[in-house]
Amino acid sequence: MKCIRCGKCCSRAEVLLSSEDITRIESLGYDKKEFTVRSGPFVKLRKVDGYCYFFDPYEKTCEIYPYRPLSCRLYPVIYVLGKGPSVDQRCPMAYTVSKAELTRKGRMLEQHLSKIFKKARRIYLASLQK
């Protein structure tokens, strides 16, 4: 899929971050507190004025593109609760995503989210022990 730099993906719903996503972004010199927000046991990408922390509204580009979170790399494939992997129809290029790409990226997204949810579960259970 070819990105047309419309910025819709950078204003979409919440982006859950994995430990690997955070480490990759921190390697650029960013402090985790700058670009993350905690939501219960989850860590999400911070938004500023409705857009991702790393979105440049003038250039309509991602400031950390080569290091962006996996969920961003897999877009416009998203995970819809109760439905599973799906193509975000808000993306103007959604029609270019093939069934094979949806399947491949969908599997990757499910694995990614599974790791995030397992870690969140451990954090939640540990908080009950306190």
Short mmCIF file of N, CA and C in Angstrom, two decimals:
data_model
loop_
_atom_site.label_atom_id
_atom_site.label_comp_id
_atom_site.label_asym_id
_atom_site.label_seq_id
_atom_site.Cartn_x
_atom_site.Cartn_y
_atom_site.Cartn_z
N MET A 1 0.83 -1.18 0.00
CA MET A 1 0.00 0.00 0.00
C MET A 1 0.88 1.25 0.00
N LYS A 2 0.54 2.22 -0.78
CA LYS A 2 1.28 3.47 -0.83
C LYS A 2 0.55 4.53 -0.02
N CYS A 3 1.27 5.13 0.92
CA CYS A 3 0.71 6.17 1.78
C CYS A 3 0.60 7.48 0.99
N ILE A 4 -0.54 8.17 1.15
CA ILE A 4 -0.71 9.46 0.47
C ILE A 4 -0.58 10.64 1.45
N ARG A 5 -0.13 10.35 2.67
CA ARG A 5 0.15 11.37 3.69
C ARG A 5 -1.06 12.26 3.99
N CYS A 6 -2.17 11.63 4.29
CA CYS A 6 -3.38 12.40 4.63
C CYS A 6 -3.47 12.66 6.14
N GLY A 7 -2.78 11.86 6.94
CA GLY A 7 -2.78 12.04 8.39
C GLY A 7 -3.92 11.36 9.12
N LYS A 8 -4.81 10.70 8.40
CA LYS A 8 -5.96 10.07 9.06
C LYS A 8 -5.52 8.96 10.01
N CYS A 9 -4.50 8.22 9.64
CA CYS A 9 -4.03 7.14 10.50
C CYS A 9 -3.43 7.69 11.80
N CYS A 10 -2.90 8.88 11.75
CA CYS A 10 -2.25 9.48 12.92
C CYS A 10 -3.24 10.12 13.88
N SER A 11 -4.51 10.11 13.49
CA SER A 11 -5.53 10.66 14.38
C SER A 11 -6.55 9.58 14.75
N ARG A 12 -6.27 8.35 14.32
CA ARG A 12 -7.21 7.27 14.58
C ARG A 12 -7.24 6.92 16.06
N ALA A 13 -7.93 5.85 16.39
CA ALA A 13 -8.11 5.41 17.78
C ALA A 13 -6.77 5.19 18.48
N GLU A 14 -6.85 4.69 19.66
CA GLU A 14 -5.68 4.52 20.52
C GLU A 14 -4.67 3.53 19.94
N VAL A 15 -3.39 3.84 20.11
CA VAL A 15 -2.31 2.94 19.70
C VAL A 15 -1.69 2.37 20.97
N LEU A 16 -1.90 1.07 21.19
CA LEU A 16 -1.29 0.39 22.33
C LEU A 16 0.16 0.10 21.99
N LEU A 17 1.05 0.35 22.95
CA LEU A 17 2.48 0.17 22.72
C LEU A 17 2.99 -1.08 23.43
N SER A 18 3.88 -1.79 22.75
CA SER A 18 4.56 -2.93 23.36
C SER A 18 5.87 -2.42 23.97
N SER A 19 6.50 -3.25 24.77
CA SER A 19 7.81 -2.90 25.34
C SER A 19 8.81 -2.64 24.22
N GLU A 20 8.72 -3.43 23.15
CA GLU A 20 9.64 -3.27 22.02
C GLU A 20 9.42 -1.93 21.32
N ASP A 21 8.16 -1.54 21.16
CA ASP A 21 7.86 -0.23 20.55
C ASP A 21 8.50 0.89 21.38
N ILE A 22 8.32 0.82 22.68
CA ILE A 22 8.82 1.86 23.58
C ILE A 22 10.34 1.91 23.54
N THR A 23 10.99 0.76 23.61
CA THR A 23 12.46 0.70 23.57
C THR A 23 12.99 1.28 22.27
N ARG A 24 12.35 0.94 21.16
CA ARG A 24 12.78 1.44 19.84
C ARG A 24 12.70 2.97 19.79
N ILE A 25 11.62 3.53 20.32
CA ILE A 25 11.45 4.99 20.30
C ILE A 25 12.41 5.65 21.29
N GLU A 26 12.60 5.04 22.45
CA GLU A 26 13.55 5.60 23.42
C GLU A 26 14.97 5.62 22.87
N SER A 27 15.30 4.70 21.97
CA SER A 27 16.65 4.66 21.39
C SER A 27 16.95 5.92 20.58
N LEU A 28 15.90 6.68 20.25
CA LEU A 28 16.07 7.94 19.51
C LEU A 28 16.33 9.12 20.45
N GLY A 29 16.28 8.85 21.76
CA GLY A 29 16.52 9.91 22.74
C GLY A 29 15.27 10.45 23.40
N TYR A 30 14.11 9.93 23.04
CA TYR A 30 12.86 10.37 23.66
C TYR A 30 12.70 9.71 25.02
N ASP A 31 12.13 10.44 25.96
CA ASP A 31 11.79 9.90 27.27
C ASP A 31 10.39 9.31 27.17
N LYS A 32 10.21 8.13 27.72
CA LYS A 32 8.92 7.43 27.68
C LYS A 32 7.77 8.33 28.16
N LYS A 33 8.05 9.17 29.15
CA LYS A 33 7.00 10.04 29.70
C LYS A 33 6.53 11.08 28.69
N GLU A 34 7.38 11.40 27.71
CA GLU A 34 7.02 12.38 26.68
C GLU A 34 5.93 11.87 25.74
N PHE A 35 6.07 10.62 25.32
CA PHE A 35 5.24 10.12 24.23
C PHE A 35 4.22 9.05 24.62
N THR A 36 4.17 8.72 25.92
CA THR A 36 3.22 7.69 26.36
C THR A 36 2.22 8.23 27.37
N VAL A 37 1.13 7.51 27.50
CA VAL A 37 0.14 7.78 28.53
C VAL A 37 -0.34 6.41 29.01
N ARG A 38 -0.47 6.28 30.32
CA ARG A 38 -0.92 5.01 30.89
C ARG A 38 -2.44 5.01 30.96
N SER A 39 -3.01 3.86 30.60
CA SER A 39 -4.45 3.66 30.68
C SER A 39 -4.67 2.31 31.35
N GLY A 40 -4.82 2.34 32.67
CA GLY A 40 -4.89 1.09 33.42
C GLY A 40 -3.58 0.35 33.25
N PRO A 41 -3.63 -0.93 32.87
CA PRO A 41 -2.39 -1.69 32.70
C PRO A 41 -1.76 -1.50 31.31
N PHE A 42 -2.34 -0.67 30.48
CA PHE A 42 -1.84 -0.46 29.12
C PHE A 42 -1.05 0.83 29.01
N VAL A 43 -0.11 0.83 28.06
CA VAL A 43 0.63 2.05 27.72
C VAL A 43 0.24 2.40 26.29
N LYS A 44 -0.21 3.64 26.11
CA LYS A 44 -0.67 4.09 24.80
C LYS A 44 0.18 5.26 24.31
N LEU A 45 0.16 5.44 23.01
CA LEU A 45 0.84 6.58 22.40
C LEU A 45 0.07 7.85 22.73
N ARG A 46 0.78 8.85 23.21
CA ARG A 46 0.16 10.13 23.57
C ARG A 46 -0.33 10.86 22.33
N LYS A 47 -1.44 11.56 22.49
CA LYS A 47 -1.96 12.41 21.42
C LYS A 47 -1.84 13.87 21.82
N VAL A 48 -1.62 14.72 20.84
CA VAL A 48 -1.55 16.16 21.03
C VAL A 48 -2.49 16.79 20.00
N ASP A 49 -3.46 17.53 20.48
CA ASP A 49 -4.46 18.15 19.59
C ASP A 49 -5.13 17.13 18.67
N GLY A 50 -5.37 15.93 19.20
CA GLY A 50 -6.06 14.89 18.45
C GLY A 50 -5.19 14.05 17.54
N TYR A 51 -3.90 14.38 17.46
CA TYR A 51 -2.98 13.63 16.60
C TYR A 51 -1.90 12.96 17.43
N CYS A 52 -1.27 11.97 16.84
CA CYS A 52 -0.14 11.28 17.47
C CYS A 52 0.93 12.30 17.86
N TYR A 53 1.59 12.03 18.96
CA TYR A 53 2.67 12.88 19.47
C TYR A 53 3.73 13.14 18.40
N PHE A 54 3.97 12.17 17.52
CA PHE A 54 5.05 12.27 16.54
C PHE A 54 4.59 12.77 15.16
N PHE A 55 3.34 13.12 15.03
CA PHE A 55 2.82 13.58 13.74
C PHE A 55 3.18 15.04 13.52
N ASP A 56 3.76 15.33 12.37
CA ASP A 56 4.07 16.70 11.98
C ASP A 56 2.91 17.20 11.12
N PRO A 57 2.04 18.07 11.66
CA PRO A 57 0.84 18.49 10.92
C PRO A 57 1.14 19.33 9.67
N TYR A 58 2.30 19.95 9.62
CA TYR A 58 2.63 20.78 8.47
C TYR A 58 3.12 19.94 7.29
N GLU A 59 3.98 18.98 7.59
CA GLU A 59 4.51 18.09 6.55
C GLU A 59 3.63 16.86 6.35
N LYS A 60 2.71 16.63 7.30
CA LYS A 60 1.86 15.44 7.31
C LYS A 60 2.70 14.16 7.25
N THR A 61 3.70 14.13 8.09
CA THR A 61 4.58 12.98 8.17
C THR A 61 4.82 12.59 9.62
N CYS A 62 5.34 11.39 9.78
CA CYS A 62 5.71 10.88 11.10
C CYS A 62 7.17 11.22 11.35
N GLU A 63 7.44 11.85 12.49
CA GLU A 63 8.81 12.25 12.81
C GLU A 63 9.72 11.07 13.12
N ILE A 64 9.14 9.92 13.41
CA ILE A 64 9.94 8.73 13.75
C ILE A 64 9.62 7.58 12.80
N TYR A 65 9.27 7.88 11.59
CA TYR A 65 8.74 6.88 10.65
C TYR A 65 9.48 5.54 10.67
N PRO A 66 10.81 5.50 10.54
CA PRO A 66 11.49 4.19 10.53
C PRO A 66 11.40 3.45 11.88
N TYR A 67 11.04 4.16 12.94
CA TYR A 67 11.00 3.59 14.29
C TYR A 67 9.57 3.51 14.85
N ARG A 68 8.59 3.79 14.03
CA ARG A 68 7.20 3.87 14.51
C ARG A 68 6.72 2.54 15.08
N PRO A 69 5.70 2.59 15.94
CA PRO A 69 5.17 1.36 16.55
C PRO A 69 4.65 0.37 15.50
N LEU A 70 4.66 -0.90 15.88
CA LEU A 70 4.23 -1.94 14.95
C LEU A 70 2.80 -1.73 14.48
N SER A 71 1.91 -1.31 15.36
CA SER A 71 0.52 -1.07 14.96
C SER A 71 0.45 -0.04 13.83
N CYS A 72 1.32 0.95 13.87
CA CYS A 72 1.36 1.97 12.81
C CYS A 72 1.90 1.37 11.51
N ARG A 73 2.88 0.48 11.63
CA ARG A 73 3.46 -0.16 10.45
C ARG A 73 2.44 -1.03 9.73
N LEU A 74 1.53 -1.60 10.48
CA LEU A 74 0.55 -2.52 9.90
C LEU A 74 -0.69 -1.82 9.36
N TYR A 75 -0.86 -0.55 9.67
CA TYR A 75 -2.02 0.22 9.22
C TYR A 75 -2.08 0.22 7.69
N PRO A 76 -3.25 0.14 7.08
CA PRO A 76 -4.60 0.32 7.61
C PRO A 76 -5.26 -0.94 8.16
N VAL A 77 -4.46 -2.00 8.39
CA VAL A 77 -5.03 -3.17 9.05
C VAL A 77 -5.12 -2.86 10.54
N ILE A 78 -6.31 -2.98 11.08
CA ILE A 78 -6.58 -2.70 12.49
C ILE A 78 -7.29 -3.89 13.10
N TYR A 79 -7.40 -3.90 14.42
CA TYR A 79 -8.13 -4.97 15.11
C TYR A 79 -9.43 -4.39 15.64
N VAL A 80 -10.54 -4.99 15.24
CA VAL A 80 -11.86 -4.55 15.68
C VAL A 80 -12.39 -5.60 16.66
N LEU A 81 -12.68 -5.17 17.89
CA LEU A 81 -13.21 -6.11 18.89
C LEU A 81 -14.47 -6.78 18.37
N GLY A 82 -14.53 -8.08 18.53
CA GLY A 82 -15.69 -8.84 18.09
C GLY A 82 -15.65 -9.23 16.62
N LYS A 83 -14.72 -8.64 15.88
CA LYS A 83 -14.61 -8.91 14.45
C LYS A 83 -13.24 -9.46 14.07
N GLY A 84 -12.20 -8.94 14.72
CA GLY A 84 -10.84 -9.36 14.39
C GLY A 84 -10.18 -8.37 13.45
N PRO A 85 -9.13 -8.82 12.75
CA PRO A 85 -8.43 -7.93 11.83
C PRO A 85 -9.36 -7.43 10.73
N SER A 86 -9.22 -6.16 10.43
CA SER A 86 -10.07 -5.51 9.43
C SER A 86 -9.28 -4.37 8.79
N VAL A 87 -9.78 -3.87 7.69
CA VAL A 87 -9.14 -2.72 7.03
C VAL A 87 -9.91 -1.47 7.44
N ASP A 88 -9.17 -0.48 7.95
CA ASP A 88 -9.79 0.78 8.38
C ASP A 88 -10.24 1.55 7.14
N GLN A 89 -11.54 1.66 6.99
CA GLN A 89 -12.10 2.31 5.81
C GLN A 89 -11.90 3.83 5.81
N ARG A 90 -11.42 4.38 6.94
CA ARG A 90 -11.12 5.82 6.96
C ARG A 90 -9.87 6.14 6.15
N CYS A 91 -9.07 5.12 5.90
CA CYS A 91 -7.85 5.32 5.10
C CYS A 91 -8.25 5.41 3.62
N PRO A 92 -7.87 6.49 2.94
CA PRO A 92 -8.23 6.63 1.52
C PRO A 92 -7.65 5.53 0.64
N MET A 93 -6.61 4.85 1.11
CA MET A 93 -5.98 3.79 0.32
C MET A 93 -6.43 2.39 0.77
N ALA A 94 -7.46 2.32 1.59
CA ALA A 94 -7.94 1.04 2.12
C ALA A 94 -8.27 0.05 1.01
N TYR A 95 -8.80 0.55 -0.08
CA TYR A 95 -9.20 -0.33 -1.19
C TYR A 95 -8.03 -1.06 -1.83
N THR A 96 -6.80 -0.61 -1.59
CA THR A 96 -5.63 -1.25 -2.20
C THR A 96 -5.11 -2.43 -1.38
N VAL A 97 -5.64 -2.65 -0.19
CA VAL A 97 -5.17 -3.75 0.67
C VAL A 97 -5.76 -5.06 0.15
N SER A 98 -4.87 -5.96 -0.23
CA SER A 98 -5.32 -7.26 -0.75
C SER A 98 -5.72 -8.18 0.39
N LYS A 99 -6.42 -9.24 0.06
CA LYS A 99 -6.83 -10.23 1.05
C LYS A 99 -5.58 -10.86 1.69
N ALA A 100 -4.56 -11.12 0.87
CA ALA A 100 -3.32 -11.71 1.38
C ALA A 100 -2.64 -10.77 2.37
N GLU A 101 -2.62 -9.48 2.05
CA GLU A 101 -2.01 -8.49 2.94
C GLU A 101 -2.80 -8.39 4.24
N LEU A 102 -4.12 -8.41 4.15
CA LEU A 102 -4.96 -8.38 5.34
C LEU A 102 -4.69 -9.59 6.22
N THR A 103 -4.58 -10.75 5.62
CA THR A 103 -4.31 -11.98 6.37
C THR A 103 -2.95 -11.92 7.04
N ARG A 104 -1.92 -11.54 6.28
CA ARG A 104 -0.55 -11.50 6.81
C ARG A 104 -0.43 -10.46 7.93
N LYS A 105 -0.88 -9.25 7.66
CA LYS A 105 -0.77 -8.19 8.66
C LYS A 105 -1.71 -8.45 9.83
N GLY A 106 -2.85 -9.08 9.56
CA GLY A 106 -3.80 -9.42 10.62
C GLY A 106 -3.19 -10.38 11.62
N ARG A 107 -2.46 -11.39 11.12
CA ARG A 107 -1.78 -12.34 12.01
C ARG A 107 -0.73 -11.63 12.86
N MET A 108 0.04 -10.78 12.22
CA MET A 108 1.08 -10.03 12.94
C MET A 108 0.45 -9.16 14.02
N LEU A 109 -0.65 -8.50 13.69
CA LEU A 109 -1.32 -7.63 14.64
C LEU A 109 -1.89 -8.42 15.82
N GLU A 110 -2.47 -9.57 15.54
CA GLU A 110 -3.00 -10.42 16.62
C GLU A 110 -1.90 -10.88 17.56
N GLN A 111 -0.74 -11.26 17.01
CA GLN A 111 0.39 -11.67 17.85
C GLN A 111 0.89 -10.50 18.69
N HIS A 112 0.98 -9.35 18.07
CA HIS A 112 1.44 -8.13 18.75
C HIS A 112 0.50 -7.78 19.91
N LEU A 113 -0.79 -7.76 19.64
CA LEU A 113 -1.76 -7.42 20.67
C LEU A 113 -1.82 -8.48 21.77
N SER A 114 -1.60 -9.73 21.40
CA SER A 114 -1.59 -10.81 22.40
C SER A 114 -0.48 -10.57 23.42
N LYS A 115 0.71 -10.18 22.94
CA LYS A 115 1.83 -9.88 23.85
C LYS A 115 1.48 -8.71 24.76
N ILE A 116 0.89 -7.68 24.20
CA ILE A 116 0.51 -6.50 24.99
C ILE A 116 -0.52 -6.87 26.05
N PHE A 117 -1.51 -7.66 25.67
CA PHE A 117 -2.56 -8.05 26.62
C PHE A 117 -2.03 -8.98 27.70
N LYS A 118 -1.09 -9.86 27.36
CA LYS A 118 -0.49 -10.75 28.37
C LYS A 118 0.28 -9.93 29.41
N LYS A 119 1.04 -8.95 28.93
CA LYS A 119 1.78 -8.10 29.86
C LYS A 119 0.81 -7.29 30.71
N ALA A 120 -0.23 -6.76 30.12
CA ALA A 120 -1.23 -5.98 30.87
C ALA A 120 -1.88 -6.84 31.94
N ARG A 121 -2.13 -8.10 31.61
CA ARG A 121 -2.74 -9.02 32.58
C ARG A 121 -1.80 -9.23 33.76
N ARG A 122 -0.49 -9.42 33.47
CA ARG A 122 0.50 -9.60 34.55
C ARG A 122 0.54 -8.36 35.44
N ILE A 123 0.52 -7.19 34.83
CA ILE A 123 0.54 -5.94 35.60
C ILE A 123 -0.70 -5.83 36.47
N TYR A 124 -1.84 -6.15 35.90
CA TYR A 124 -3.10 -6.08 36.64
C TYR A 124 -3.08 -7.06 37.81
N LEU A 125 -2.68 -8.30 37.57
CA LEU A 125 -2.65 -9.30 38.64
C LEU A 125 -1.66 -8.91 39.74
N ALA A 126 -0.53 -8.34 39.34
CA ALA A 126 0.46 -7.89 40.33
C ALA A 126 -0.11 -6.76 41.17
N SER A 127 -0.92 -5.90 40.57
CA SER A 127 -1.51 -4.78 41.33
C SER A 127 -2.50 -5.29 42.37
N LEU A 128 -3.10 -6.44 42.12
CA LEU A 128 -4.03 -7.02 43.08
C LEU A 128 -3.30 -7.61 44.29
N GLN A 129 -2.03 -7.93 44.10
CA GLN A 129 -1.22 -8.51 45.17
C GLN A 129 -0.78 -7.47 46.19
N LYS A 130 -0.80 -6.21 45.80
CA LYS A 130 -0.30 -5.13 46.66
C LYS A 130 -1.25 -4.80 47.77
#
